[in-house]
Structure formats: C-alpha cells, structure tokens
Amino acid sequence: MNGRASVIERMRRRLFTASVAAMVVLAATQASAFDPSSPPQVATGTWQAAFSPWDDIEGLITQAISGAQKQVLVQAYLLSNGRIASALIAAKQRGIDVQVLVDGQQLKTNGPSKVAKLADAGIPVWLETKYRNAHNKVIVIDPLTADAAVITGSFNFTWSAQHKNAENVLIVRHNPKLAARYAFNWQRHRQDATPYIQ
C-alpha cells in the first residue's frame, strides 16, 4: 500500500469511528427509532413526492444536498448522475461529512459511474458485496438535527432515472426519528461493506 493510500485509509477509519460514536449517542437518545418491534410512529415533519420524467427529481435532490449542514449519507444501487455527484462533491468541499455506499456488483458491471470522481474528491466510498442486490436508493441528510431529511424511492441516482424512466421519490424533512432509523441502517450496511480502492 503506498503512502497516499495508507493516509486515506487512516482517515477513513477515523471518520468511521467518529460516525459510529455519533450513532451510539443517537441510539441512546432515540432508542425507540431503532427498535424494529416498536409500533408505527406518528408522522411528523413535511413530505414531498415527485415523479419522473415530469418532475425535476435531480433538482430536488441536489437542492437538498446543497442545504446539508453536517452530514450526507448515501446508499446507491447505481450512481452515475453528474448533477448529483457534483452536489455531493460541492458539499464535501464546504466541509460536510459525505459518505457513500454503492452496490459493488453494479459498479463492476454497469459502465460509467461517478464513484471514482467522488473518491478523488476525498469522499469515503464503500462497496456492498454481501447481498445479491444492494438495492437501496437513500440519502440521509443531517440525521442528528431537527432539520433531518430522508430521500428515498425507486429513483436510482442516474441520468436515465430522470430522463428515460418512470420513477418516484419521497423527501421527508424535519423527522429526526425517521432519519435516525435510516442512518442506523446505513451504519449497519457500512459495517459489512468493503472500502472502494481505485
């Protein structure tokens, strides 16, 4: 392992340790959010639904990422959308903790991706290889805050999802318990993932 790769790996380990510590604190304060047997929660916050190709889902996602104050956690089946990748890189450049999980098999078999570009920008990327399909399409923004947001739906983070496919997205804002549950699930998947190395 060359010197640059070992420095990057040490930085990734520190970032992961800090993220796990934050999740432990969050778990202690919002334990019911992690209990799969807990009853349904009363809906709080706001929600926004959008449908491609009619609605500008790319724009909604990039706007939400641009508004992040602390952290953006991404789970992607595919990540080849230039606008979304650029928004993630811009968030990283302004000091936001951006971390990405992608399906390892899709990265291997599906042509161009923005993963290398994200990694080059210093964004930690991990490959999910444990599952036949790591099919989540989720972005969690600022899960430890009152302004938390969860973006989910069928929308892959690709150009085709916006311009060629029939897709949906739901953005739930100001619901920290929901965001905490999604962030916990992100961490659970991260523990089973492999670091992306170029």
Coordinates of N, CA and C in Angstrom, one line a residue:
M1 N 0.9 -1.2 0.0 CA 0.0 0.0 0.0 C 0.9 1.2 0.0
N2 N 0.7 2.1 -1.0 CA 1.6 3.3 -1.0 C 1.2 4.3 0.1
G3 N 2.0 5.4 0.3 CA 1.8 6.3 1.4 C 0.5 7.0 1.3
R4 N 0.1 7.4 0.1 CA -1.2 8.2 -0.1 C -2.4 7.3 0.3
A5 N -2.4 6.0 -0.1 CA -3.4 5.1 0.2 C -3.5 4.8 1.6
S6 N -2.4 4.7 2.3 CA -2.5 4.4 3.8 C -3.0 5.6 4.5
V7 N -2.6 6.8 4.1 CA -3.2 8.0 4.8 C -4.7 8.1 4.6
I8 N -5.1 7.8 3.3 CA -6.6 7.8 3.1 C -7.3 6.8 3.9
E9 N -6.7 5.6 4.0 CA -7.3 4.5 4.8 C -7.4 4.9 6.3
R10 N -6.3 5.6 6.8 CA -6.4 6.0 8.2 C -7.5 7.1 8.4
M11 N -7.6 8.0 7.4 CA -8.7 9.0 7.5 C -10.0 8.3 7.5
R12 N -10.2 7.3 6.6 CA -11.5 6.6 6.5 C -11.8 5.9 7.8
R13 N -10.8 5.3 8.5 CA -11.1 4.6 9.7 C -11.5 5.6 10.8
R14 N -10.8 6.8 10.9 CA -11.2 7.8 11.9 C -12.6 8.3 11.6
L15 N -12.9 8.5 10.4 CA -14.2 9.0 10.0 C -15.3 8.0 10.4
F16 N -15.0 6.7 10.2 CA -15.9 5.6 10.5 C -16.1 5.6 12.0
T17 N -15.0 5.7 12.8 CA -15.1 5.6 14.3 C -15.9 6.8 14.8
A18 N -15.7 8.0 14.2 CA -16.5 9.1 14.7 C -18.0 8.9 14.3
S19 N -18.3 8.3 13.2 CA -19.6 8.1 12.8 C -20.3 7.1 13.7
V20 N -19.6 6.0 14.0 CA -20.1 5.0 14.9 C -20.4 5.6 16.3
A21 N -19.5 6.4 16.8 CA -19.7 7.1 18.1 C -20.9 8.0 18.1
A22 N -21.1 8.7 17.0 CA -22.3 9.6 16.9 C -23.6 8.7 16.9
M23 N -23.5 7.6 16.2 CA -24.7 6.7 16.1 C -25.0 6.1 17.5
V24 N -24.0 5.8 18.3 CA -24.2 5.3 19.6 C -24.9 6.3 20.5
V25 N -24.4 7.6 20.4 CA -25.1 8.6 21.2 C -26.5 8.8 20.7
L26 N -26.7 8.8 19.4 CA -28.1 8.9 18.9 C -29.0 7.7 19.3
A27 N -28.4 6.5 19.3 CA -29.2 5.4 19.8 C -29.6 5.5 21.2
A28 N -28.7 6.1 22.0 CA -29.1 6.2 23.5 C -30.2 7.2 23.6
T29 N -30.3 8.3 22.8 CA -31.3 9.3 22.9 C -32.6 9.0 22.2
Q30 N -32.5 8.2 21.2 CA -33.7 7.9 20.4 C -33.8 6.4 20.2
A31 N -33.7 5.6 21.2 CA -33.6 4.1 21.1 C -34.9 3.6 20.4
S32 N -36.0 4.1 20.6 CA -37.2 3.6 20.0 C -37.2 3.7 18.5
A33 N -36.4 4.6 17.9 CA -36.3 4.7 16.5 C -35.6 3.4 15.9
F34 N -34.8 2.7 16.7 CA -34.1 1.6 16.2 C -34.7 0.3 16.5
D35 N -35.8 0.3 17.3 CA -36.4 -1.0 17.7 C -37.4 -1.4 16.6
P36 N -37.0 -2.5 15.9 CA -37.9 -2.9 14.8 C -39.3 -3.4 15.3
S37 N -39.4 -3.7 16.5 CA -40.7 -4.1 17.0 C -41.5 -3.0 17.6
S38 N -41.0 -1.8 17.5 CA -41.7 -0.6 18.0 C -42.9 -0.3 17.1
P39 N -44.0 0.2 17.7 CA -45.2 0.4 16.9 C -44.9 1.6 15.9
P40 N -45.8 1.7 14.9 CA -45.7 2.9 14.0 C -45.7 4.2 14.7
Q41 N -44.9 5.1 14.2 CA -44.8 6.4 14.9 C -45.7 7.4 14.2
V42 N -46.2 8.4 15.0 CA -47.0 9.5 14.4 C -46.1 10.3 13.4
A43 N -46.7 10.5 12.3 CA -46.0 11.3 11.3 C -45.7 12.7 11.7
T44 N -44.4 13.1 11.5 CA -44.0 14.5 11.9 C -43.3 15.0 10.7
G45 N -43.0 16.3 10.7 CA -42.3 17.0 9.7 C -43.1 17.2 8.4
T46 N -42.4 17.3 7.3 CA -43.1 17.5 6.0 C -42.6 16.4 5.0
W47 N -43.4 16.2 4.0 CA -43.0 15.3 2.9 C -43.3 15.9 1.6
Q48 N -42.5 15.5 0.6 CA -42.7 16.0 -0.8 C -42.5 14.8 -1.7
A49 N -43.4 14.5 -2.5 CA -43.4 13.4 -3.5 C -43.1 14.0 -4.9
A50 N -42.3 13.3 -5.7 CA -42.0 13.8 -7.1 C -41.9 12.5 -7.9
F51 N -42.2 12.8 -9.2 CA -42.3 11.6 -10.2 C -41.6 12.0 -11.5
S52 N -40.7 11.2 -11.9 CA -40.0 11.4 -13.2 C -40.8 10.6 -14.3
P53 N -40.8 11.1 -15.5 CA -39.9 12.2 -16.0 C -40.5 13.6 -15.9
W54 N -41.7 13.7 -15.3 CA -42.3 15.0 -15.2 C -41.7 16.0 -14.3
D55 N -41.3 15.5 -13.1 CA -40.8 16.4 -12.0 C -39.2 16.4 -12.1
D56 N -38.6 17.5 -11.7 CA -37.2 17.6 -11.6 C -36.6 17.0 -10.4
I57 N -36.6 15.7 -10.3 CA -36.1 15.0 -9.1 C -34.6 15.3 -8.9
E58 N -33.8 15.3 -10.0 CA -32.4 15.7 -9.9 C -32.3 17.0 -9.1
G59 N -33.1 18.0 -9.5 CA -33.0 19.3 -8.9 C -33.4 19.2 -7.4
L60 N -34.4 18.5 -7.1 CA -34.9 18.4 -5.7 C -33.7 17.7 -4.8
I61 N -33.1 16.7 -5.4 CA -32.0 16.0 -4.6 C -30.8 16.9 -4.5
T62 N -30.4 17.6 -5.5 CA -29.2 18.4 -5.4 C -29.5 19.6 -4.5
Q63 N -30.7 20.1 -4.5 CA -31.1 21.2 -3.6 C -31.0 20.8 -2.2
A64 N -31.5 19.6 -1.9 CA -31.5 19.1 -0.5 C -30.0 18.8 -0.1
I65 N -29.2 18.3 -0.9 CA -27.8 18.1 -0.6 C -27.1 19.5 -0.4
S66 N -27.4 20.4 -1.2 CA -26.8 21.8 -1.0 C -27.2 22.4 0.3
G67 N -28.3 22.0 0.9 CA -28.8 22.6 2.2 C -28.2 21.8 3.4
A68 N -27.5 20.8 3.2 CA -26.9 20.0 4.3 C -26.0 20.9 5.1
Q69 N -26.1 20.7 6.4 CA -25.3 21.5 7.4 C -24.2 20.6 8.0
K70 N -24.4 19.3 8.1 CA -23.4 18.5 8.8 C -23.0 17.2 8.1
Q71 N -24.0 16.5 7.6 CA -23.7 15.1 7.1 C -24.7 14.7 6.0
V72 N -24.1 14.0 5.0 CA -24.9 13.4 3.9 C -24.5 11.9 3.8
L73 N -25.4 11.0 4.0 CA -25.1 9.5 3.9 C -25.9 9.0 2.7
V74 N -25.2 8.4 1.8 CA -25.8 7.9 0.5 C -25.8 6.4 0.5
Q75 N -26.9 5.8 0.1 CA -26.9 4.4 -0.3 C -27.4 4.3 -1.7
A76 N -26.6 3.8 -2.6 CA -26.9 3.9 -4.1 C -26.8 2.5 -4.7
Y77 N -27.8 2.1 -5.5 CA -27.7 0.9 -6.3 C -26.8 1.3 -7.5
L78 N -27.1 2.4 -8.1 CA -26.3 3.0 -9.2 C -26.1 4.4 -8.9
L79 N -24.9 5.0 -9.3 CA -24.6 6.4 -9.0 C -23.8 6.9 -10.2
S80 N -24.5 7.3 -11.3 CA -23.9 7.8 -12.5 C -24.4 9.2 -12.8
N81 N -25.2 9.8 -12.0 CA -25.8 11.1 -12.3 C -24.8 12.2 -12.0
G82 N -24.4 13.0 -13.0 CA -23.4 14.0 -12.9 C -23.8 15.1 -11.9
R83 N -25.1 15.6 -12.0 CA -25.6 16.7 -11.1 C -25.5 16.2 -9.7
I84 N -26.0 15.0 -9.4 CA -26.0 14.6 -8.0 C -24.6 14.4 -7.5
A85 N -23.7 13.8 -8.3 CA -22.3 13.6 -7.9 C -21.6 15.0 -7.7
S86 N -21.9 15.9 -8.5 CA -21.3 17.3 -8.3 C -21.8 17.9 -7.0
A87 N -23.1 17.7 -6.7 CA -23.6 18.3 -5.5 C -23.0 17.6 -4.2
L88 N -22.7 16.3 -4.3 CA -22.0 15.6 -3.2 C -20.6 16.2 -3.0
I89 N -19.9 16.4 -4.2 CA -18.6 16.9 -4.1 C -18.5 18.3 -3.6
A90 N -19.5 19.1 -4.0 CA -19.6 20.5 -3.5 C -19.8 20.5 -2.0
A91 N -20.7 19.6 -1.5 CA -21.0 19.5 -0.1 C -19.7 19.1 0.7
K92 N -18.9 18.2 0.2 CA -17.7 17.8 0.8 C -16.7 19.0 0.8
Q93 N -16.6 19.7 -0.3 CA -15.7 20.9 -0.3 C -16.1 22.0 0.6
R94 N -17.3 22.0 1.0 CA -17.7 23.1 2.0 C -17.7 22.5 3.5
G95 N -17.1 21.3 3.6 CA -16.9 20.8 5.0 C -17.9 19.8 5.5
I96 N -18.9 19.4 4.7 CA -19.9 18.5 5.1 C -19.3 17.0 5.1
D97 N -19.7 16.2 6.1 CA -19.3 14.8 6.1 C -20.2 14.0 5.1
V98 N -19.6 13.7 4.0 CA -20.3 13.0 2.9 C -19.7 11.6 2.9
Q99 N -20.6 10.6 2.9 CA -20.1 9.2 2.8 C -21.1 8.4 1.9
V100 N -20.5 7.5 1.2 CA -21.3 6.8 0.1 C -21.2 5.3 0.2
L101 N -22.3 4.6 0.1 CA -22.3 3.1 -0.1 C -22.9 2.9 -1.5
V102 N -22.2 2.0 -2.3 CA -22.8 1.6 -3.6 C -22.8 0.1 -3.7
D103 N -23.6 -0.4 -4.6 CA -23.7 -1.9 -4.9 C -22.4 -2.2 -5.6
G104 N -21.6 -3.1 -5.1 CA -20.3 -3.5 -5.7 C -20.5 -4.2 -7.1
Q105 N -21.5 -5.0 -7.2 CA -21.7 -5.7 -8.5 C -22.1 -4.8 -9.6
Q106 N -23.0 -3.8 -9.2 CA -23.5 -2.9 -10.2 C -22.3 -2.0 -10.7
L107 N -21.4 -1.6 -9.8 CA -20.3 -0.8 -10.1 C -19.4 -1.6 -11.1
K108 N -19.3 -2.9 -10.9 CA -18.4 -3.7 -11.7 C -19.0 -3.9 -13.1
T109 N -20.3 -4.0 -13.2 CA -20.9 -4.5 -14.5 C -21.6 -3.4 -15.3
N110 N -21.8 -2.2 -14.7 CA -22.6 -1.2 -15.4 C -21.9 0.1 -15.8
G111 N -20.9 -0.1 -16.6 CA -20.3 1.1 -17.3 C -19.9 2.2 -16.4
P112 N -20.1 3.4 -17.0 CA -19.6 4.6 -16.3 C -20.3 4.9 -14.9
S113 N -19.5 5.3 -14.0 CA -20.1 5.6 -12.7 C -19.3 6.9 -12.2
K114 N -19.9 7.6 -11.2 CA -19.2 8.7 -10.7 C -18.4 8.4 -9.4
V115 N -18.3 7.1 -9.1 CA -17.7 6.7 -7.8 C -16.2 7.1 -7.8
A116 N -15.5 6.9 -8.9 CA -14.1 7.3 -8.9 C -13.9 8.8 -8.6
K117 N -14.8 9.6 -9.3 CA -14.8 11.0 -9.1 C -15.1 11.4 -7.7
L118 N -16.0 10.8 -7.0 CA -16.3 11.0 -5.6 C -15.1 10.7 -4.7
A119 N -14.5 9.5 -5.0 CA -13.3 9.1 -4.2 C -12.2 10.1 -4.4
D120 N -12.0 10.5 -5.6 CA -10.9 11.5 -5.9 C -11.1 12.8 -5.1
A121 N -12.4 13.1 -4.9 CA -12.7 14.4 -4.1 C -12.6 14.2 -2.6
G122 N -12.2 13.0 -2.2 CA -12.0 12.7 -0.8 C -13.2 12.2 0.0
I123 N -14.2 11.8 -0.8 CA -15.4 11.2 -0.2 C -15.2 9.7 0.0
P124 N -15.4 9.3 1.3 CA -15.2 7.8 1.5 C -16.4 7.1 0.8
V125 N -16.0 6.0 0.1 CA -16.9 5.2 -0.6 C -16.7 3.7 -0.2
W126 N -17.8 3.0 0.0 CA -17.7 1.6 0.3 C -18.6 0.8 -0.6
L127 N -18.1 -0.4 -0.9 CA -18.9 -1.3 -1.8 C -19.6 -2.3 -1.0
E128 N -20.9 -2.5 -1.3 CA -21.7 -3.5 -0.7 C -21.7 -4.7 -1.6
T129 N -21.1 -5.8 -1.0 CA -21.0 -7.1 -1.7 C -21.7 -8.3 -1.1
K130 N -22.3 -8.0 0.1 CA -22.9 -9.1 0.8 C -24.2 -9.6 0.3
Y131 N -24.8 -8.8 -0.5 CA -26.2 -9.1 -1.0 C -26.2 -9.3 -2.5
R132 N -27.2 -10.0 -2.9 CA -27.4 -10.2 -4.4 C -27.6 -8.8 -5.0
N133 N -28.4 -8.0 -4.4 CA -28.6 -6.6 -4.8 C -28.6 -5.7 -3.6
A134 N -27.7 -4.7 -3.5 CA -27.8 -3.7 -2.5 C -28.7 -2.6 -3.2
H135 N -30.0 -2.8 -3.1 CA -30.9 -2.1 -3.9 C -31.5 -0.8 -3.3
N136 N -30.9 -0.4 -2.2 CA -31.4 0.9 -1.6 C -31.0 2.1 -2.4
K137 N -32.0 3.0 -2.4 CA -31.7 4.3 -3.0 C -32.1 5.4 -2.0
V138 N -31.2 5.7 -1.1 CA -31.5 6.5 0.0 C -30.4 7.6 0.2
I139 N -30.8 8.8 0.6 CA -29.9 9.8 1.0 C -30.4 10.3 2.4
V140 N -29.6 10.3 3.4 CA -30.0 10.8 4.7 C -29.1 12.1 4.9
I141 N -29.8 13.1 5.3 CA -29.1 14.4 5.4 C -29.3 14.9 6.9
D142 N -28.2 15.2 7.5 CA -28.2 15.8 8.9 C -29.1 15.0 9.9
P143 N -28.8 13.7 10.0 CA -29.7 12.8 10.8 C -29.7 13.2 12.3
L144 N -28.8 13.9 12.8 CA -28.7 14.2 14.2 C -29.3 15.6 14.5
T145 N -30.1 16.2 13.6 CA -30.6 17.5 13.8 C -32.1 17.6 13.6
A146 N -32.7 18.7 14.0 CA -34.1 18.9 13.8 C -34.4 19.1 12.3
D147 N -33.5 19.4 11.5 CA -33.7 19.6 10.1 C -33.4 18.4 9.2
A148 N -33.3 17.2 9.9 CA -33.0 16.0 9.2 C -33.9 15.8 8.0
A149 N -33.4 15.1 7.0 CA -34.1 14.8 5.8 C -33.8 13.4 5.3
V150 N -34.8 12.7 4.8 CA -34.6 11.3 4.2 C -35.2 11.4 2.8
I151 N -34.3 11.0 1.8 CA -34.8 10.9 0.4 C -34.7 9.5 0.0
T152 N -35.9 9.0 -0.4 CA -35.9 7.6 -0.8 C -37.0 7.4 -1.9
G153 N -37.0 6.2 -2.5 CA -38.0 5.9 -3.5 C -37.3 5.0 -4.6
S154 N -37.9 4.9 -5.7 CA -37.4 4.0 -6.8 C -36.3 4.6 -7.5
F155 N -36.1 5.9 -7.4 CA -35.2 6.7 -8.2 C -33.7 6.3 -8.0
N156 N -33.1 5.7 -9.0 CA -31.7 5.5 -9.0 C -31.0 6.8 -9.3
F157 N -29.8 7.0 -8.8 CA -29.1 8.2 -9.0 C -28.3 8.2 -10.3
T158 N -29.2 8.2 -11.4 CA -28.7 8.1 -12.8 C -29.4 9.1 -13.6
W159 N -28.8 9.4 -14.8 CA -29.4 10.3 -15.8 C -30.7 9.7 -16.3
S160 N -30.7 8.3 -16.6 CA -31.9 7.7 -17.1 C -33.0 7.7 -16.1
A161 N -32.8 7.7 -14.9 CA -33.9 7.7 -13.9 C -34.7 9.0 -14.0
Q162 N -34.0 10.1 -14.4 CA -34.7 11.4 -14.5 C -35.3 11.5 -15.9
H163 N -34.6 11.1 -17.0 CA -35.0 11.4 -18.3 C -35.7 10.3 -19.1
K164 N -35.5 9.1 -18.7 CA -36.0 7.9 -19.5 C -37.0 7.1 -18.8
N165 N -36.9 7.1 -17.4 CA -37.7 6.1 -16.7 C -38.9 6.7 -16.0
A166 N -39.8 5.9 -15.6 CA -40.9 6.3 -14.7 C -40.5 5.9 -13.3
E167 N -40.2 7.0 -12.5 CA -39.7 6.8 -11.1 C -40.4 7.7 -10.1
N168 N -40.1 7.4 -8.8 CA -40.7 8.2 -7.8 C -39.7 8.5 -6.7
V169 N -39.8 9.6 -6.0 CA -39.0 9.9 -4.9 C -39.9 10.5 -3.8
L170 N -39.6 10.3 -2.5 CA -40.2 10.9 -1.4 C -39.2 11.5 -0.5
I171 N -39.3 12.8 -0.2 CA -38.4 13.5 0.6 C -39.2 13.9 1.9
V172 N -38.7 13.3 3.0 CA -39.3 13.6 4.3 C -38.3 14.5 5.1
R173 N -38.8 15.6 5.5 CA -37.9 16.6 6.2 C -38.5 16.8 7.7
H174 N -37.6 17.2 8.5 CA -37.9 17.5 9.9 C -38.5 16.4 10.7
N175 N -38.0 15.2 10.5 CA -38.4 14.0 11.2 C -37.1 13.3 11.7
P176 N -36.5 13.8 12.8 CA -35.3 13.2 13.2 C -35.3 11.7 13.6
K177 N -36.5 11.2 14.1 CA -36.6 9.8 14.4 C -36.5 8.9 13.1
L178 N -37.2 9.3 12.1 CA -37.1 8.6 10.9 C -35.7 8.6 10.3
A179 N -35.1 9.8 10.3 CA -33.7 10.0 9.8 C -32.7 9.1 10.6
A180 N -32.9 9.1 11.9 CA -32.1 8.3 12.8 C -32.2 6.8 12.4
R181 N -33.4 6.3 12.1 CA -33.6 4.9 11.8 C -32.8 4.6 10.5
Y182 N -33.0 5.5 9.5 CA -32.3 5.3 8.2 C -30.8 5.4 8.4
A183 N -30.3 6.3 9.2 CA -28.8 6.5 9.5 C -28.3 5.2 10.2
F184 N -29.1 4.7 11.1 CA -28.7 3.4 11.8 C -28.5 2.3 10.8
N185 N -29.5 2.2 9.9 CA -29.4 1.2 8.8 C -28.2 1.4 7.9
W186 N -27.9 2.7 7.6 CA -26.8 3.0 6.8 C -25.5 2.4 7.5
Q187 N -25.4 2.7 8.8 CA -24.2 2.3 9.5 C -24.1 0.8 9.5
R188 N -25.2 0.1 9.7 CA -25.3 -1.4 9.7 C -24.7 -1.9 8.4
H189 N -25.1 -1.3 7.3 CA -24.6 -1.7 6.0 C -23.2 -1.4 5.8
R190 N -22.8 -0.2 6.3 CA -21.4 0.2 6.2 C -20.4 -0.8 6.9
Q191 N -20.9 -1.4 8.0 CA -20.0 -2.3 8.7 C -19.7 -3.6 7.9
D192 N -20.6 -3.9 7.0 CA -20.5 -5.1 6.1 C -19.8 -4.8 4.8
A193 N -19.5 -3.5 4.5 CA -19.1 -3.1 3.2 C -17.5 -3.1 3.1
T194 N -17.0 -3.0 1.9 CA -15.6 -3.0 1.7 C -15.2 -1.7 1.1
P195 N -14.1 -1.1 1.6 CA -13.6 0.2 1.1 C -13.4 0.2 -0.4
Y196 N -13.8 1.2 -1.1 CA -13.5 1.3 -2.5 C -12.1 1.8 -2.7
I197 N -11.3 1.1 -3.4 CA -9.9 1.5 -3.7 C -9.8 1.6 -5.2
Q198 N -9.2 2.7 -5.7 CA -9.1 2.9 -7.1 C -7.9 2.1 -7.7

